[in-house]
Structure formats: C-alpha cells, structure tokens
Coordinates of C-alpha atoms and ligand atoms in Angstrom, one line a residue:
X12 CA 2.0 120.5 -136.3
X13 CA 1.3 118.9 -132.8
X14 CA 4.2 117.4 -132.0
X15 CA 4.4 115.0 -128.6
X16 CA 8.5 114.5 -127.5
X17 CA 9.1 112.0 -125.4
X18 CA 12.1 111.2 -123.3
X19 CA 12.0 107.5 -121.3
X20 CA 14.1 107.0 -118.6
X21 CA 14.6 103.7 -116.5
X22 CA 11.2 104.1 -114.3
X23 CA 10.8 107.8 -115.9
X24 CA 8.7 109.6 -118.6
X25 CA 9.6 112.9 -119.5
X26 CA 6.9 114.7 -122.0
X27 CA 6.3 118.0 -123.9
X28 CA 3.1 119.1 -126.5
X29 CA 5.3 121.8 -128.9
X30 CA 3.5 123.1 -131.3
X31 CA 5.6 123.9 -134.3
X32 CA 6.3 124.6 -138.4
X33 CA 8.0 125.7 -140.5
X34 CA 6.9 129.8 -140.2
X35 CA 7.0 129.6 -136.1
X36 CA 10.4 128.3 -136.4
X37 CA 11.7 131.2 -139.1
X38 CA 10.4 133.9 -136.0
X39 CA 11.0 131.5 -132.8
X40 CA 7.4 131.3 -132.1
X41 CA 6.8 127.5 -131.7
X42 CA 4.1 127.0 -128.9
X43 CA 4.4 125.0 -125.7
X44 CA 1.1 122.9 -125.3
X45 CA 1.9 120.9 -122.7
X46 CA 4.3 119.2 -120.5
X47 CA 5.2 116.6 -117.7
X48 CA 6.7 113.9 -115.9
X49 CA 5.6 110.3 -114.8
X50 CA 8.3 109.1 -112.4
X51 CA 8.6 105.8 -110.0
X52 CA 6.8 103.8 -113.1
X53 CA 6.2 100.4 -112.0
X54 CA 4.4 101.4 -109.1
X55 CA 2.6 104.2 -107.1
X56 CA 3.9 106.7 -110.1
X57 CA 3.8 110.4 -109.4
X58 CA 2.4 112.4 -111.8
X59 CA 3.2 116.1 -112.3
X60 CA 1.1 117.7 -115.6
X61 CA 1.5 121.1 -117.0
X62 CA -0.5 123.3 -119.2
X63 CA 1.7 126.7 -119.4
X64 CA -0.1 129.7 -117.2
X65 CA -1.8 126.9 -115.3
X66 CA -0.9 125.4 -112.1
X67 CA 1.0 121.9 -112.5
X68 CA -1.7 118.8 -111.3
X69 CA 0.0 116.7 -109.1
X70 CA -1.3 113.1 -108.5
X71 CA -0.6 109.4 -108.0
X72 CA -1.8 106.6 -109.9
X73 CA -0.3 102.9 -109.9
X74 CA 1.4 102.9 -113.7
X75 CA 2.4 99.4 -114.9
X76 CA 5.3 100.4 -117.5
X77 CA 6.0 102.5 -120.3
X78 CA 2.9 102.0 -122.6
X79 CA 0.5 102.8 -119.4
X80 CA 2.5 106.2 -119.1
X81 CA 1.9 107.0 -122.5
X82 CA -1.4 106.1 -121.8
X83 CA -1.8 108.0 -119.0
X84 CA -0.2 111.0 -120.7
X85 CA -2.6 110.8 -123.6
X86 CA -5.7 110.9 -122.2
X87 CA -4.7 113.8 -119.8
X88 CA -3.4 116.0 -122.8
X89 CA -7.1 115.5 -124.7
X90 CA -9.5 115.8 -121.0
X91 CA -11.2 118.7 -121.4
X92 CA -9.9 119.0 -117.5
X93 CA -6.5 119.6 -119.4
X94 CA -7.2 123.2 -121.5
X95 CA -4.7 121.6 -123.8
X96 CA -7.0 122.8 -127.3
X97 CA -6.3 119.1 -128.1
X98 CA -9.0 117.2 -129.1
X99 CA -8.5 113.6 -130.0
X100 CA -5.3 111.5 -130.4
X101 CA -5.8 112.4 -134.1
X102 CA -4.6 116.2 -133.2
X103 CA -1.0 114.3 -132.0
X104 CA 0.3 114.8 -135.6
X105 CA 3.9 113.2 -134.8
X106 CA 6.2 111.7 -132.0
X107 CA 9.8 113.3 -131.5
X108 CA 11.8 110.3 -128.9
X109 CA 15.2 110.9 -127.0
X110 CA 17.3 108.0 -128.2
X111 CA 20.7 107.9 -125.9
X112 CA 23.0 106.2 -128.1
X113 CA 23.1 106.4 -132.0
X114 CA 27.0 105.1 -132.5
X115 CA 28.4 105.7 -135.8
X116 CA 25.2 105.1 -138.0
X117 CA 23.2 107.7 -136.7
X118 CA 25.0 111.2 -137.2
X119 CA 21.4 113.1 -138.1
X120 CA 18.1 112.7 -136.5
X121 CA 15.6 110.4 -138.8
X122 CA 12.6 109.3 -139.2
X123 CA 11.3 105.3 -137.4
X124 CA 11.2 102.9 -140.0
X125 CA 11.5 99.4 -139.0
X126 CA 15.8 99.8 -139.9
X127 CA 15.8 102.7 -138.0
X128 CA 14.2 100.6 -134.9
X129 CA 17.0 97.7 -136.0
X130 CA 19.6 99.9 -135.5
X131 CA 19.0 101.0 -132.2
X132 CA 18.3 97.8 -130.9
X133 CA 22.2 97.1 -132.9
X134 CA 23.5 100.1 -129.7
X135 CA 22.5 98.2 -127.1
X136 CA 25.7 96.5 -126.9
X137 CA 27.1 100.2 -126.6
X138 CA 24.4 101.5 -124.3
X139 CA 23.0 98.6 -122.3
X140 CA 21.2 101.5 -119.8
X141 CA 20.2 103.7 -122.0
X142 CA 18.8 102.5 -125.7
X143 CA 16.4 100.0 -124.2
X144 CA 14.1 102.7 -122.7
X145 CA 14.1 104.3 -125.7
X146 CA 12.9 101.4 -127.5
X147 CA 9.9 101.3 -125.0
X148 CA 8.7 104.7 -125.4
X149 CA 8.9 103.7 -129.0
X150 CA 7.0 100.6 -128.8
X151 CA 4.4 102.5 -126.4
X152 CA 3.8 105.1 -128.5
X153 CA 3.2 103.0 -131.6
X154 CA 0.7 100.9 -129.4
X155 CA -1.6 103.6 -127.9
X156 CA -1.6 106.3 -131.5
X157 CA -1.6 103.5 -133.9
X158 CA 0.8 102.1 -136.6
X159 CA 0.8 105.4 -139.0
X160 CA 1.9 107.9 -136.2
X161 CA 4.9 109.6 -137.6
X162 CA 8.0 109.5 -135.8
X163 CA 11.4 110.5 -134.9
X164 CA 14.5 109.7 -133.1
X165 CA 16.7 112.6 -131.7
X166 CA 20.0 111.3 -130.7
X167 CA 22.3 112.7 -128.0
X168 CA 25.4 111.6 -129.8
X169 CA 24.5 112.9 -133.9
X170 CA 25.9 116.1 -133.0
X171 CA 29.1 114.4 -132.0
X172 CA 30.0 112.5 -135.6
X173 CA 32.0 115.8 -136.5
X174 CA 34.9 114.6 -134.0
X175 CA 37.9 114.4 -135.5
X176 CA 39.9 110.9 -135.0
X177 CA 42.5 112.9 -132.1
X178 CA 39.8 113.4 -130.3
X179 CA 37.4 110.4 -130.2
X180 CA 39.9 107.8 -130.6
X181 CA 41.2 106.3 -127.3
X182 CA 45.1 105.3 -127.3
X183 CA 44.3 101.6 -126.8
X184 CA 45.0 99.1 -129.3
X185 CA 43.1 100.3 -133.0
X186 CA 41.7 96.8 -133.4
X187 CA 39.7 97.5 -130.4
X188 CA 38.3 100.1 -132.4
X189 CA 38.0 98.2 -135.5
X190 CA 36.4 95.2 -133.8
X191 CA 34.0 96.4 -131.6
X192 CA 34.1 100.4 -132.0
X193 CA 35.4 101.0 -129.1
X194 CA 35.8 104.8 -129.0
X195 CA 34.7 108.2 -127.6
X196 CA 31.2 109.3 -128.8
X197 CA 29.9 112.2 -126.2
X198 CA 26.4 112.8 -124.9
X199 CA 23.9 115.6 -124.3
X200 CA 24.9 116.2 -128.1
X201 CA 20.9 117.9 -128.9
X202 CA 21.6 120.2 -125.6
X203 CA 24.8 121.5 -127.4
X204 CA 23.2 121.9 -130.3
X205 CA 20.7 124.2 -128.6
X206 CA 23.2 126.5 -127.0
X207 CA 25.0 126.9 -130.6
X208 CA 21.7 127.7 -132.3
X209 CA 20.6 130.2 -129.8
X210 CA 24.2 131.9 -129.1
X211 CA 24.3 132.4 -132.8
X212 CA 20.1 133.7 -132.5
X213 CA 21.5 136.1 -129.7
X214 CA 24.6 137.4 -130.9
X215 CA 23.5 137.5 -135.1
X216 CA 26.1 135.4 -135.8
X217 CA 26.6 132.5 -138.4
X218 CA 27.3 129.0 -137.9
X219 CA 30.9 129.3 -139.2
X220 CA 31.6 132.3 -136.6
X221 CA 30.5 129.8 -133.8
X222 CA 33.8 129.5 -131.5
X223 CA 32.6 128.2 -128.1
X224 CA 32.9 126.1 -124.9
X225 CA 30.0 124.8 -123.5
X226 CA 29.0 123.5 -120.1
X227 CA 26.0 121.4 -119.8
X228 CA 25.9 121.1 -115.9
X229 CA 23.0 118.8 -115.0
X230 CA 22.8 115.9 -112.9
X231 CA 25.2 114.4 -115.6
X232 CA 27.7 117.2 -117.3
X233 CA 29.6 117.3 -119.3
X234 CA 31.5 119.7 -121.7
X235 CA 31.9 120.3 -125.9
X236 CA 33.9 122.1 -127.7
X237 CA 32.5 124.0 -130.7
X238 CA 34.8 125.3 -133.4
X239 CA 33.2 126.6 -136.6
X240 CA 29.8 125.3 -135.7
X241 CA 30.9 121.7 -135.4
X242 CA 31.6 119.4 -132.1
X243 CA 35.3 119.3 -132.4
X244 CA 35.6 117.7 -128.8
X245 CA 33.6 116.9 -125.8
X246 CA 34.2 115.6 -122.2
X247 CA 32.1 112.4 -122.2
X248 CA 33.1 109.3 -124.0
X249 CA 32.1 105.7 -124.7
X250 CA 29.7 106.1 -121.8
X251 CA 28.7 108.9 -120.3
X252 CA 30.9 108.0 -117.0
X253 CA 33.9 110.0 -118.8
X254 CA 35.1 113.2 -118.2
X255 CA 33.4 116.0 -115.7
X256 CA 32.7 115.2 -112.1
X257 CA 29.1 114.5 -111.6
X258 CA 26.0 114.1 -109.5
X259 CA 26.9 110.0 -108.6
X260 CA 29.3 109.7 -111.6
X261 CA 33.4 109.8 -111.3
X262 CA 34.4 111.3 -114.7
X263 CA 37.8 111.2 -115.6
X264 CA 39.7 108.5 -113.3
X265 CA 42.8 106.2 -113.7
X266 CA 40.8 102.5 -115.2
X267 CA 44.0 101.0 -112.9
X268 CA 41.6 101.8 -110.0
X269 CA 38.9 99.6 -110.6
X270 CA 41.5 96.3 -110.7
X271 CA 42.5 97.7 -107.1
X272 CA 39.2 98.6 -105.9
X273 CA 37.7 95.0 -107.1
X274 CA 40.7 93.1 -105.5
X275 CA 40.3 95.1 -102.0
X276 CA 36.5 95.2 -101.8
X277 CA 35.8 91.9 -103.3
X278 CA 33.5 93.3 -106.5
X279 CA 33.3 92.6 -109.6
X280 CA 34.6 94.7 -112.5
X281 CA 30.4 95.2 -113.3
X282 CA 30.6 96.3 -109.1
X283 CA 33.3 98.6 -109.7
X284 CA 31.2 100.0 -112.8
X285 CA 28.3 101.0 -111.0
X286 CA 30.1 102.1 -108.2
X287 CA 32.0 104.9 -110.4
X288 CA 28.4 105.6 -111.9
X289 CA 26.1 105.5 -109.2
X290 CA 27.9 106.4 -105.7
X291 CA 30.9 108.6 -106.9
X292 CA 30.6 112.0 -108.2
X293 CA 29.7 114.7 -105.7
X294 CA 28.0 111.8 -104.0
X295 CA 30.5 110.1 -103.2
X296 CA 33.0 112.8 -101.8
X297 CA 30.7 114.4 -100.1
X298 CA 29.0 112.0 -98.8
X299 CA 25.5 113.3 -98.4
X300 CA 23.9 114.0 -102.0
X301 CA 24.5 114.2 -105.4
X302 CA 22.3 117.3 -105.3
X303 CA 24.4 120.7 -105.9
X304 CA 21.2 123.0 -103.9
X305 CA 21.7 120.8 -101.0
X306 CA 25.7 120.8 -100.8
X307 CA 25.5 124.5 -101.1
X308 CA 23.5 124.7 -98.8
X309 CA 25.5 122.4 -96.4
X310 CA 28.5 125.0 -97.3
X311 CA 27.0 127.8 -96.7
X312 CA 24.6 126.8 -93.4
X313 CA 26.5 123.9 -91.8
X314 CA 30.6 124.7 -93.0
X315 CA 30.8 121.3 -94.1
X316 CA 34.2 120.1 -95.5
X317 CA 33.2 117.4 -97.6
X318 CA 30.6 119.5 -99.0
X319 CA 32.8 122.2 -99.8
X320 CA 35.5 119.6 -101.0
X321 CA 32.9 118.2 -103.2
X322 CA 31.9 121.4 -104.9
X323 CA 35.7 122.8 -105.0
X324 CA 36.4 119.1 -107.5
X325 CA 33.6 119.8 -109.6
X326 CA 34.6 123.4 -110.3
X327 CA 38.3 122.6 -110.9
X328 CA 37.8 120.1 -112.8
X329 CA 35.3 121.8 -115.2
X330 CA 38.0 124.4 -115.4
X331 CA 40.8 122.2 -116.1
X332 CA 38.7 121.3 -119.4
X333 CA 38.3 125.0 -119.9
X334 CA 41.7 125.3 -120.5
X335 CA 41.9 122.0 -122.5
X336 CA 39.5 123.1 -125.0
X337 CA 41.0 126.4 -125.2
X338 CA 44.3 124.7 -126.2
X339 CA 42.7 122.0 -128.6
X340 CA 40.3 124.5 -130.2
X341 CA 43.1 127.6 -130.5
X342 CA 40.8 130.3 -128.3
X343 CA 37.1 130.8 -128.0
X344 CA 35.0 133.8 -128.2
X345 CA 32.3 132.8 -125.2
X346 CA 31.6 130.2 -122.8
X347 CA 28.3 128.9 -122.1
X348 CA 26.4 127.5 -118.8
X349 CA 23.0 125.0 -119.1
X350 CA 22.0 122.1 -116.9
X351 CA 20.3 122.9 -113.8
X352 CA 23.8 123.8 -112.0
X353 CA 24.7 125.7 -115.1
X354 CA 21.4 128.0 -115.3
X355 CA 20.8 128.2 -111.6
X356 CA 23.9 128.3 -109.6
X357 CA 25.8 131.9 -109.7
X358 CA 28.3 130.5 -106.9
X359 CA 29.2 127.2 -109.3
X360 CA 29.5 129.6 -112.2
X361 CA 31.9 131.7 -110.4
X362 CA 33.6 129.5 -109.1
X363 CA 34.8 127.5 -112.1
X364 CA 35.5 131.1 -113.6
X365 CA 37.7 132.5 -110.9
X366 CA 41.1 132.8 -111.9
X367 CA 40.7 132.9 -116.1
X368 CA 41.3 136.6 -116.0
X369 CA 44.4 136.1 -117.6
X370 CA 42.5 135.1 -120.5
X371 CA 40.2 137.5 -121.0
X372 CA 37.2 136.8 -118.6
X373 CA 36.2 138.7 -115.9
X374 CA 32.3 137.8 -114.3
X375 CA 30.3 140.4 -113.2
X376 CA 28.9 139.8 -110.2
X377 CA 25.3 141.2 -110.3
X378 CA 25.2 139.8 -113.5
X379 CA 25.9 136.8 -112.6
X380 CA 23.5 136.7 -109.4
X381 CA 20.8 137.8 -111.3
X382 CA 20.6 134.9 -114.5
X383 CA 18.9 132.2 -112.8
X384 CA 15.5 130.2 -113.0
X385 CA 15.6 130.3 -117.1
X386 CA 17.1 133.9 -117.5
X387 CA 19.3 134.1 -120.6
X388 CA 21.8 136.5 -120.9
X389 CA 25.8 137.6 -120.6
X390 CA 27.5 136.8 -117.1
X391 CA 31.1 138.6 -117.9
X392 CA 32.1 142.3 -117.7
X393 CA 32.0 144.1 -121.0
X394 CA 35.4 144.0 -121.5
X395 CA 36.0 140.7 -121.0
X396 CA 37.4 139.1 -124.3
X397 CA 35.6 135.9 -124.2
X398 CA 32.0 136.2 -123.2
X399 CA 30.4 134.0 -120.6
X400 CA 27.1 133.5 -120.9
X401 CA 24.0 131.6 -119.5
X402 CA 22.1 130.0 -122.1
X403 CA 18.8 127.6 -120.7
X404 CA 18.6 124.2 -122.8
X405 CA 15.9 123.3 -124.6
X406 CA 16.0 119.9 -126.1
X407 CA 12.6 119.7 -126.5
X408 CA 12.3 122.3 -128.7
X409 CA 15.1 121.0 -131.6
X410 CA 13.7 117.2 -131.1
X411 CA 10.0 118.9 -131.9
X412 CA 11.4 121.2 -135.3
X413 CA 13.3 118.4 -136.2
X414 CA 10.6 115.8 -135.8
X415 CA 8.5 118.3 -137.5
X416 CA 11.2 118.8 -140.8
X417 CA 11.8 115.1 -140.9
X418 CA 7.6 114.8 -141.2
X419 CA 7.3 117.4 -144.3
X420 CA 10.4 116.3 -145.8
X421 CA 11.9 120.1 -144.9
X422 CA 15.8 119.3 -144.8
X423 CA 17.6 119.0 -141.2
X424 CA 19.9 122.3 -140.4
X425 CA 23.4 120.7 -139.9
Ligands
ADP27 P1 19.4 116.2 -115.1 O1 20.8 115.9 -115.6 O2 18.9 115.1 -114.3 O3 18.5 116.7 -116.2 P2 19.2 118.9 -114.1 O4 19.7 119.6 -115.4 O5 17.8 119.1 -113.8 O6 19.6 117.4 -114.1 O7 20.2 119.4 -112.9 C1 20.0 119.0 -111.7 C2 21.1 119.6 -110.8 O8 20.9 121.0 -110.8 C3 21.0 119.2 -109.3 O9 22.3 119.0 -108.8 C4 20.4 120.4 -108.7 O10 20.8 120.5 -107.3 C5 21.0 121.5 -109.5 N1 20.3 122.8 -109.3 C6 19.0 123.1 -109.6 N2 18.7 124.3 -109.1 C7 19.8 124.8 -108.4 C8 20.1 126.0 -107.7 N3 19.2 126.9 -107.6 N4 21.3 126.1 -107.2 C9 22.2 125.1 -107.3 N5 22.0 124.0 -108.0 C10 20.8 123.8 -108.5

C-alpha cells in the first residue's frame, strides 16, 4: 500500500511516499517512494523534492496555502519527471497526518471519520498552534484525492496516555484539572515510540524488557521515560514549552517570572508566552541562533561565551532529567539520542554524558565521533552498565504502518 504522510506546519509541509504492508513490515522492508518539503507557504514557497538515489529538485513557485501544497506535491509525485513508479492519484492508496495534540480522547492512532475531525477541532483550546494546521492538511488532502481517500491521524501525545497521575498531574488546584484538563500530556510521543520499537529490533528484546531514557534533541526536545515499554514520564507538558532547554523555547522556568517580566517590560501574559517560546532557549542565551551547528561552531572558531554558555545549559539540564528519570523509573538499561542534535552532534552527546560514570556509563569516544548523519549504533564502552546509544527517528515510518493497519483493519501494536 502507497501510503502519503503528511506533516503541516504553520507555513510548512512536510511529506513522505512509504510504501508498506503487512509482510514488509514483519522483515523491515517498507519502501521509501518519495519525500519533501514546501516551506514559506503563502508566498514565493521553496520547494525541495526527493526521489531516494536521485538528486533532491530544488525550486520556487508562489503556493497560496495548504491545499495548493498538496497540490503541488501531488502532481510532482505522479510527473513522469518524478521516477516515483506512481501513476495517477488513484496509486495514493491512503493518507497518514501528524496531528500535534490528541488530549485525553485520543490515546491510539485512528482512522478520519467526521468525529475523529470533531475531536481535533475539540484540542484546539489545548493546542491553539498546533491542531489547526493539522486540520488543514486534512481538509487539503480530502479536497485534491477525493472524499473516499482513507485516512489517518498519528498523534504526538497517544503514546503519552500511559502516564501515571504522579507524573502528569500538576500540583495546582485538582478542579483545574477537572474543569478544563489542565495537565501534563508530552510531545514527540510517535518519535519515542520509534526509538522503543527499534531498540527492542536491535537488541532482540521484548516490549516488557524495554527500560529506557530517551532524548529526542531536535529543534524542540524533549525527554521520556520508558519503563516496561510504556511512557511512564516525559519532560514536556501542557505545551511543549515545558521541560528541556530548546532551540527558541525556555523549558522548565519559575511561572513567577512571567508576572515580573510583564510588569517590567510592559507585555502581556500572551507577550511573555511567546517570548519564552520563541526568543528563549539557546536563542535567547546566546544570543545569536537557535541553531546548535552554528553555536558550535561559534565555540569552537570564535571562543564565544554565550555560545558556550548556551550549549553548557542545554547539556546540564538534559542531564539533570537523566538523573530524574533514573530516580522515578528505579534504573535503566540504555539511553537513547534522536533529533538532529541527538543523531548528529558527538560533542552534545558527550557532553550531557560526562560525569554519569558513577552509574555505569562510560562513552567511547571514536564511537561516539563516528554515529552521525543517520548512523545507528552503541555510543558507550562495552562495559558500561547502561548502554548509550544513537538511534535516528523515523516518524514517518510508524505513521505509514499504522495508517496502513488502521486501512486493512490489522490491529495497532501498543
Ligand atoms: P526539528 O525539531 O525542527 O525537527 P531537527 O530534529 O531537524 O529539528 O534538529 C535541528 C537541530 O539539529 C538544529 O539545532 C541543528 O543545528 C541541529 N543539528 C543538525 N546537524 C547538526 C550537527 N552536525 N551538529 C550539531 N547540531 C546539528
């Protein structure tokens, strides 16, 4: 089955082709057709296609919104000028979307039916930035492959629902909770869910011997604990502004700072909100970027002290939460890297590690210098007790096999 994923963003599309079913997925052989961005939709968009073996086509083209990226996308993947094997829309068997925010209701991935759609549009109260993109890529991809296109949402927070109540609910007052569900949910829950799966592929282990601490360093990061297969904690909460440092985002900060900050600045609460999310982070300490390449870089070329400052935060607070998890979750057997930081940076990696000897885990350096640009494999010394490793995401891949399972009524893996 052809399935197309989708993943909107503000002014962004994000697309695969996976081919998948139910034999590729028993020996890991699913097939990447295709895959892409459209970015800066609204106007001049950039476009950057890519058929795997082939080099990427780069172009421009004014875009209008979602549904003429969808568009645009389409009739690319069935050109003949793409290779893709695709033919007509008709060979687009199913659609597999990102959805940000699936709150309480959603705590599997399911099929679009008109509910489904209701209840997403019911989280946009909980996820004002992120739902409503989801909703057009939805809408688009209905419009442009017709009404009887199978689909699926993928949300970031299903994997979450196994939280126990220490650990999502917030010490505020319960009817807060009761009323409007105010509570922690965590992100990037399908990326977790990835690293899990394959640790378990690499190491032939079962879901119920799945003991880790994963790091999903990306632009946005954040960590989850995983304790007998099952998120028993992770680092981001209500929104995604909670917990790690980020690219432009805070994490973890006293809330009596945005009372202060709004009184001496003259901003709103709403000011003070986008302020933590957009121009804090590594941003905002160092000054210069939210990009960790260019800080280290910065380090490394120009000794700069808000650089390094900025990079010496994220790593100590990531291994604060190291040691959290290993308290709440009583000991892991292996830590996992993913994001872009997390599969590319040996010198992040390292850095959050240093000083955990004590409990078991020592990296090895060539090891460790040589797992970048989507190698997979151990980081720590053989005798380390815990095992670090570097495991690439692949969203993609579980939103296509579950898109695909949801389509032939093959049941979900929990
Ligand atoms: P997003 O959360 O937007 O998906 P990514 O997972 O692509 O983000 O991660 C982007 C981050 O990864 C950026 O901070 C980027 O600088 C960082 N990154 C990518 N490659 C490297 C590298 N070789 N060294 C250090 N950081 C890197």
């Amino acid at each position: 089955m052809n399935v197309l994923v989708l993943n909107c963003g503000s002014a962004t599309l994000k697309f695969q082709v996976i081919r998948t079913d139910a034999d590729r997925i028993a020996d890991d052989s699913d097939e990447r057709v295709a895959k892409g961005l459209v970015d800066r939709i609204g106007g001049e968009a950039l476009l950057n296609f890519q058929v795997p073996g082939k080099p990427p086509k780069r172009s421009s083209s004014p875009i209008r919104d979602h549904r003429a990226a969808v568009d645009c996308v389409l009739r690319w993947l069935v050109s003949e000028e793409a290779e893709t094997g695709l033919r007509s829309l008709a060979d687009i068997e199913g659609v597999g979307h990102r959805v940000a925010h699936g709150g309480e209701r959603f705590t599997r991935s399911s099929l679009i039916t008109p509910d489904v759609i209701r209840g997403i549009e019911d989280m946009i109260d909980l996820a004002p930035l992120h739902n409503p993109h989801a909703l057009r890529g939805i809408a688009a991809a209905r419009e442009v492959l017709g009404r009887d296109i199978p689909m699926a949402a993928v949300f970031d927070t299903s994997f979450h629902h196994t939280l126990p109540e220490q650990a999502y609910l917030y010490a505020i007052p319960y009817s807060l909770y009761r009323r409007y569900r105010v509570r922690r949910y965590g992100f990037h829950g399908t990326s977790y869910r990835y690293m899990a799966y394959r640790h378990r592929k690499l190491t032939g282990t079962t879901r119920e011997q799945t003991n880790l601490i994963c790091l999903h360093l990306g632009n946005g990061a954040s960590m989850c604990a995983i304790k007998a297969g099952n998120s028993v904690d992770t680092s981001m909460g209500f929104t995604p502004l909670e917990g790690l440092v980020m690219g432009s985002r805070s994490g973890d900060i006293d809330p009596a700072v945005m009372d202060f900050i709004a009184a001496k600045e003259g901003l709103s609460i709403h000011d003070v909100d986008m302020l933590l999310n957009k121009q804090s982070g590594l941003l905002g300490i160092s000054g210069l970027t939210n990009d960790m390449r260019e800080l280290e870089a910065e380090e490394s070329e120009h000794q700069d002290r808000r650089a390094r400052l900025a990079i010496e935060i994220f790593c100590y607070r990531a291994r604060k939460y190291i040691g959290s998890y290993l308290a709440a979750m009583n000991g892991a057997d292996a830590i996992v890297f993913a994001g872009g930081i997390g599969e590319n940076s040996p010198t992040v990696r390292a850095r959050i590690l240093d000083g955990l000897q004590w409990m078991g885990i020592t990296v090895n350096e060539d090891r460790n210098e040589s797992m970048v640009r989507g190698r997979e494999g151990v980081i720590s010394t053989d005798d380390s007790r815990v095992t670090a490793w570097v495991i690439p995401t692949d969203e993609e891949l579980l939103i296509a096999r579950d898109t695909m399972r949801l389509v032939h009524g093959i049941e979900l893996p929990i």
